[in-house]
Coordinates of C-alpha atoms in Angstrom, one line a residue:
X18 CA 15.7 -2.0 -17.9
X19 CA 12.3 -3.0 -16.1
X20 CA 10.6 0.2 -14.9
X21 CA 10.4 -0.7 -11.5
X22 CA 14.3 -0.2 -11.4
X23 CA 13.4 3.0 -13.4
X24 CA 11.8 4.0 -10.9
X25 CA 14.0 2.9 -8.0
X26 CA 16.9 5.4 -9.6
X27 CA 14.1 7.9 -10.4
X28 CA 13.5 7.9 -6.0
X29 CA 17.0 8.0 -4.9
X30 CA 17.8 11.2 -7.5
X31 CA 14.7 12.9 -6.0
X32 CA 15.6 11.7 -2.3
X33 CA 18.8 14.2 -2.9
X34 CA 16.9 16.9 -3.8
X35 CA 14.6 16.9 -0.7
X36 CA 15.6 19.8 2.2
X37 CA 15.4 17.1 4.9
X38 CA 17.9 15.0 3.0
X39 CA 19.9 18.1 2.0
X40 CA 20.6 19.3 5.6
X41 CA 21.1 15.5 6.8
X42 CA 24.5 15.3 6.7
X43 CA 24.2 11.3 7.8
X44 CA 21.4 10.6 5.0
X45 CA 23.9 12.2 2.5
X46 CA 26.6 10.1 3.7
X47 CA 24.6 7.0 2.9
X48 CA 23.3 8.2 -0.5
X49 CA 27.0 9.3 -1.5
X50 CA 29.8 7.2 -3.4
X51 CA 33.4 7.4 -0.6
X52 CA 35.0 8.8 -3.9
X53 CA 31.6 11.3 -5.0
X54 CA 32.4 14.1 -7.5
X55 CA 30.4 16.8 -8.6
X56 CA 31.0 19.5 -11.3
X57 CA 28.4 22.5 -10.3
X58 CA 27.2 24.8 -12.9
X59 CA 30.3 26.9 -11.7
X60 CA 32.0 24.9 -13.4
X61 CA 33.9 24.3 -9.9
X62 CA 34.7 20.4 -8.9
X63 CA 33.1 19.1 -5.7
X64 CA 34.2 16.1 -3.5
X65 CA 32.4 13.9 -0.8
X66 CA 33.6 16.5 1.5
X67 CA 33.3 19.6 0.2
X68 CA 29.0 18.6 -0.3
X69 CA 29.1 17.2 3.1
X70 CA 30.4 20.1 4.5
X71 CA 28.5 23.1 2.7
X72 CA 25.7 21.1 1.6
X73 CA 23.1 21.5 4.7
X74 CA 23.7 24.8 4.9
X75 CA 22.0 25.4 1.7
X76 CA 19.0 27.5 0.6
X77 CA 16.1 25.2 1.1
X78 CA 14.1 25.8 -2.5
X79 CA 11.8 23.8 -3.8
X80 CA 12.8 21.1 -6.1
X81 CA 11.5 19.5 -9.0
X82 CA 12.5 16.6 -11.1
X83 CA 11.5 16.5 -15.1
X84 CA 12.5 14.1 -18.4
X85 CA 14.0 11.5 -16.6
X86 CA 15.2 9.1 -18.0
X87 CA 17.8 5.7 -16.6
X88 CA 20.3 3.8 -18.6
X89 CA 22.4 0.9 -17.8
X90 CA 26.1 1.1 -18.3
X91 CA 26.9 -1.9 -17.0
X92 CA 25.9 -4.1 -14.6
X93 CA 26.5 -2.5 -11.8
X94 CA 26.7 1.3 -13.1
X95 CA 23.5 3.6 -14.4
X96 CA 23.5 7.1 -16.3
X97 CA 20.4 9.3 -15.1
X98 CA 19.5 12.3 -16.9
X99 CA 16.8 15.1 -16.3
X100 CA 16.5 18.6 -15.9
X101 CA 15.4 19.9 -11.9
X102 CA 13.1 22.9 -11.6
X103 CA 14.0 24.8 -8.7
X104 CA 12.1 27.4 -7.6
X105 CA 13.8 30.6 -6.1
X106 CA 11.9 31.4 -2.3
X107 CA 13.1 34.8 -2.5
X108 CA 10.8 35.8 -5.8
X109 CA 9.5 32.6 -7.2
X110 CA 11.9 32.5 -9.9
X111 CA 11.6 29.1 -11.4
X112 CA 16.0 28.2 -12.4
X113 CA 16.0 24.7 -14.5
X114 CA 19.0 23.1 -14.8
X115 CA 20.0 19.9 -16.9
X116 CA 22.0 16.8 -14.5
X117 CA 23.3 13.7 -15.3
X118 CA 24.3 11.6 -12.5
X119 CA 26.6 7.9 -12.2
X120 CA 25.0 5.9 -9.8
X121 CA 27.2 2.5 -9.4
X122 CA 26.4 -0.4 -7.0
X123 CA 28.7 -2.0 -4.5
X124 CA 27.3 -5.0 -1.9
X125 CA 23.8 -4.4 -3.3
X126 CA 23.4 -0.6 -2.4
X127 CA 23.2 1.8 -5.0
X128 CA 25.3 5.1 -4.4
X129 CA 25.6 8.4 -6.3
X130 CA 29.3 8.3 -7.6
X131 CA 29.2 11.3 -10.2
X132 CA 26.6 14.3 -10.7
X133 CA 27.2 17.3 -13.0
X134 CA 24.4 20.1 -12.7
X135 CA 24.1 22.6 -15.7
X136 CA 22.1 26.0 -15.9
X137 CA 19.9 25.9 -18.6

């Protein structure tokens, strides 16, 4: 894998973790698989809908991304992993979390079709 489509993945994981993005329901839309699913650190699965619908309404931390790193699966499917930094507004708490994330790509537009976030 050529690091320019390392770092192609690497931008559109980060593009999800920005607040404009986050409260843009459309820009979501476009960045989103039709059949998205997400495990939170609750443990609790997610669909397209559930993220479009609570997802802007979200606190608005800061977010990092660390150790990424992109593999192919196929194709037409990659496997992101990294841990996101997220710093708490309230009391500057930095939370980390560890992510993976199944990007697959359909007409030549990649889209996020799995994430799973966990508290580390």
């Amino acid at each position: 894998m050529d690091a320019e489509f390392i770092d192609q993945l690497r931008m559109l994981e980060e593009s999800h973790l920005q607040p404009t993005v986050r409260k843009d329901r459309d820009r979501l839309a476009l960045i989103l698989h039709e059949s998205f699913m997400e495990i939170g650190a609750s443990g609790r699965l997610h669909t397209l809908r559930d993220v479009l619908d609570h997802l802007p309404d979200e606190d608005t931390s800061l977010r990092t991304l660390e150790d990424f790193v992109a593999q192919m699966l196929s194709d037409d499917i990659a496997l992101t992993t990294y841990t996101v930094a997220r710093t708490d507004q309230s009391d500057e708490r930095v939370h980390r979390s560890r992510r993976s994330s199944i990007w697959v790509r359909e007409r030549d537009v990649w889209q996020l079709r799995f994430h799973q976030g966990t508290p580390i």
